[in-house]
Amino acid sequence: MTIRERRYVPWDGRWTRPWVRWLVLPRYGLRAAFRSRLFASLYTMGFAAPLLGLLVIYVDARADQLGQIGAVLAGFEIDRRTFRLFLEVQSRIAFVVGLIVGPAMVADELAAGALPLVLARPIGRWGYIAGKLATPALLLSGLTWIPGLALVLFKTSLSGSAWLLANLRIPAALFAASWCWIALICLLALASTAVAGSKSWGRGLFFALFVAPAAAGRAAATIAGLDGALAVDLSATVGTLYQWLFGDPVTTGLSPAVAVLAVLAWCGAAALVIDRRIRPVRIVR
Amino acid sequence: MESDAAVLLDGLSVRLGRRPVLDGVTARFGGRAIGLLGPNGAGKTTLINTLLGFVRPTSGSARVFGHDVRRRPSAVRALCGYMPETDAIVPGLTGVRFVCLMGELAGLPARDALVRAHDVLHFVGLGEARYRNVETYSTGMRQLVKLAQALVAGPRLLILDEPTAGLDPRHRAEFLRLVRELLEVDHVTVLISSHLLRDVEEVCDQVLILRDGRVAAFRDVAAERRAAAGSYDLELRGPEDEFVRRLAAAGVSLERAPRGRWRLEEGGPHTIPLLLETAVACGVQVRRLERRRDSLEEIFLQAMGEAP
Amino acid sequence: MSDGRGPLLPAPSLRLRLAQAAAIARLELRHVLLSRRAASVSLLAALPLVPWVLAAIYGTPGRASLGEDLVGFSHFVDGAVLRLFLLLGCMLAFAGLVRREIENRTLHYAFLIPVRREVTMAGRWAASAAAVATIFSSSTVLALALACLPHGRPAVTAHFLHGPGLAQAAGFVAVIVLATATWGAVFLALGLLARRPVGWGLLVFVLELLRPMLPLALKRLTISWWLTGFLPLRSQVKAVVGIPAPPPSPLAAAIVLGAVLAVAALVVAWRVRRLELAYSGG
C-alpha cells in the first residue's frame, strides 16, 4: 500500500508533446464506449460480415479442393461488386454504431457544462473536437475500410498480386468511400448533439437528419420528377458515391458530381454548427 | 518571454457582441494571491475568460507570465489551472479518473497523471472518495475535486472562480485553508474571483476591483493591512469637536472615518490612556474603541462610490 | 368557519378542473408557439411542402388528372406526413414535455401551482397538441392547394366549390388533429415512463416506417394504420412494395384510437401523481 504525504508538490516532470494530447480523448472515449456490454456485443456482431467475407474468399480460392462446396461456388466471382456489397452492409452497421457512440461523445460534457474545464487545457478547441470525432471514426474504421482492406489483402494472398494489380480500384474505393461515410456520420452526430444538448435528443436529431430530408427529397423526386432533390437524401448520395468510386454504373438518379457536392455541403454545415456550438463560453449578444 | 508578474493587463478591452464588458483595464498582478472583486456584470468572469483565451481582446493586451493570451493561448493554458464557477464535472468518471483525464489533457504522461491524480486528491482531502463517480459527490466535494483537477498539472497560476460558492462555513474554512497552504509553495500564484470580501481578505495580498468593466480600485491589501495594524476606530457621543481639539493639542490627531466614526492612526502605548482621560475630561462617551479592520470592505465601498 | 387550519374549500368540480386545464392550455399555448421547439416542429411541417412547391414550379401539367393527383396526395399524407414528419414533430413536442423539464430541473415550478398535477398535464398536452396540429394542418392544407395548382383554376374551383374538395380538406385536417392528439398522449406517457423517451420513440418510429411491409396483425399495432381509416381518399392502386391490406373501418378506428388515447391519459395521470422530483443521479 502506498503511503502518501498530504501536501502539494509542484510538477517538475516531463510533458507530452502538445500535438498528441488530443489523442487522450479517443482513449477515454473508447474505454467509455466498451464499458457498455450491449454496445460491445453489437460491435462484435459487426464483424460477422468480414468473417463471412473471409470464408467466401477462401472457399472461392480453394473451390477446386473443396469438392461439393467448391462446385456450388464455382460460378461466383469475387469482384468490385462483392466488395461494394460488403461496404454497404458494413455502412449500415456503422450507422447504428455512430448513432449510439457519436452523440455520447460530447453530450455529457455539454449537459454538465464541463466544456470550459476541458477547453482550459492546452489542447485547443479543434484539438478537443478532433479528439471527440476520433472515437467514432476509429470505431467506424474498424467496421468499414480496415476489414475491407484486410479482405483485399486476404484475396491477394490467395489469388496472387496480379489480382490486386488488376483491381487496384477496389482498395482505393473501399478507403475513400468508407471515409465519406465516416466523416458524414461523425460530423453529423457531433453537430446533432451540439444542437440538442443531450445524448438522447442528439440521437433523435441525428436519426431524423438521415430520415426526414431523405423522405422530402424522395417525395420531390417522385412528385416533381426532380432527381436532383435526392441530393438531400444522405443514403442516396452516399450510395451514388459508392457506385461511382467502385466504377459501377450509377443507378440512383444522382450524378456523382452532385453527390460529392452534397456530401461536402453536409459536412461543411455540420462543421459550421460544431464550430458555433462547441465553445467554452456562450456569448449572449 | 517569462515575466515576474503573473498577469499583466495593458489597456485591455473586450466587447461581447456590441456590449463592452471590459474597458481599458490596466493592472500588474505581482502578488502571490490576487482577489478579483466587483458586482455582478462588472467583468470578472470575462477577465478570467480572456486570460484563458476563451474570449479575444478587442484592444489592449493581456499577458500571463509574459505570454500574450491572444498570440499564445496554449502556452498560457499550460501555465494555468482553472476551477470554474459552474458545476463543471465530466459525469461517468470516478474522481481519480476525472482528475487523471484533466492531467493528461494538460500534458502529463498517462502514468504520471494517474499518480498525480491520487496525490492531489489526497491533498484536497478526497482520498477516501476518489473511486466514487464524481456525479455522486456533494457540493463541497465537487468544489474540492474541481480544485484537484486544477492542481493536477502543477499550474503556475491557479484561477479560482467563486471557489467557495455554495459551501457551508466548515467547508469554506477548509477550502481557504487549502488555498493558504498552496500559497506556501513558491511556485503558485492564485487568482480568486469572488463576491465574498471575507474570502478575498483572508487569502489575498492584492485586490482588483472592477466596476462596469473598468478598474475601480487596484490595491495592495497586504501593505494596507500592515499600515492599519496600529490604528484604531472610535465611535463617540458628546462634544466631539472639543475632544478632538484637546487631543490635537496633546499631539494626537484624529481623522474622520466612514460611518460617523473617528480614526486614530499609529496609536502608541500611551495614546489610549491619554485618549480615555481626555474623553472623561470633555464629557465624551467612547462608545466603541477597536483595532481597525474591514479595510477591504471600505476599499470596496469606496470603489463602488457607496462609502458612507 | 375555520378550524385553525385555514378556510375549508369546496371539493373542485369537473367543471372547475376543465376550466383550470383550459386556463393552463391558454397560458402554455403562447409559450409553446414561441419556443425553439415550435420552430423545429415548423421546420418539420415545412418539409412536406417542398416536393409540392417544386412540383408546382417544375412539374409537368396534365400528367395526371386532379382526382389521381389527390389520391397520390392522400398516399403522401399517409406515408410522409403521418408516419414521418408529424410523428417526429409529436416526438419532439411531447416526449420532452416532462423529461426536458426534469433535465432542466424546472418541473417543480409546474407542480407548485395549486392545481392537480393531472390537470396541469392535461393543459400542457392540450396546448402542445393545439400548436402541433395547427402547424401541421396549415402545412397540409397548403400542400393540398399546391397539389391542385397545376390543374388550373376552373378544375380546382369546380372541385372545391361544387365538388368534394372542401370536405376532403377538412378530412385531412381531422386526421392530422386526431394523429397529433393520439401520438401526443402516447409520447407524453413515454416521456413520463422512460428515462430516455427518444429511444422508445425511435422504436415506435421504425415500427410506423415499416408498416407497409408488416403483415396485417402487426399493422394493427401501429397507430398510423388505424388513422388511415379516416383518410378522405383511398387508393385503388395496389401498393408497389409491402403487404397490402384494406384500411380499417372508421368506427373500428375511432374505437381503437379512443382506447389508445384513454390508456395513455390514464398512464399519464397515474405516473404524474406518483412522480417524485429528486433531480438526482446526474
Tab-separated table of C-alpha atoms in Angstrom, chain A residues 19 33 42 48 61 64 72-73 82 86 97 102 124 135 140 163 168 175 182 205 214 218 233 237 239 250 256 259:
chain	number	residue	atom	x	y	z
A	19	TRP	CA	0.163	17.820	-30.821
A	33	ALA	CA	-17.966	3.005	-25.208
A	42	LEU	CA	-23.278	-5.103	-31.053
A	48	ALA	CA	-19.935	-11.148	-38.909
A	61	ALA	CA	-9.955	-19.514	-53.988
A	64	ASP	CA	-11.154	-26.960	-56.719
A	72	VAL	CA	-21.579	-24.654	-55.589
A	73	LEU	CA	-19.400	-21.535	-55.515
A	82	THR	CA	-18.786	-8.018	-53.951
A	86	PHE	CA	-19.653	-5.715	-48.259
A	97	VAL	CA	-22.723	2.302	-34.143
A	102	GLY	CA	-21.429	9.642	-31.787
A	124	GLY	CA	-7.162	23.888	-28.314
A	135	THR	CA	-13.580	7.916	-31.187
A	140	LEU	CA	-16.321	3.031	-37.728
A	163	TRP	CA	-5.374	-9.871	-58.918
A	168	LEU	CA	-6.343	-1.597	-57.568
A	175	PHE	CA	-10.850	3.555	-48.360
A	182	ILE	CA	-17.319	8.015	-41.587
A	205	LEU	CA	-31.905	14.563	-34.232
A	214	ALA	CA	-34.454	11.808	-47.384
A	218	ARG	CA	-37.595	11.228	-52.470
A	233	ASP	CA	-31.133	12.047	-49.173
A	237	THR	CA	-25.927	10.475	-52.019
A	239	GLY	CA	-24.926	5.206	-52.495
A	250	VAL	CA	-24.713	4.861	-61.189
A	256	PRO	CA	-21.520	11.770	-58.888
A	259	ALA	CA	-23.286	13.635	-54.745
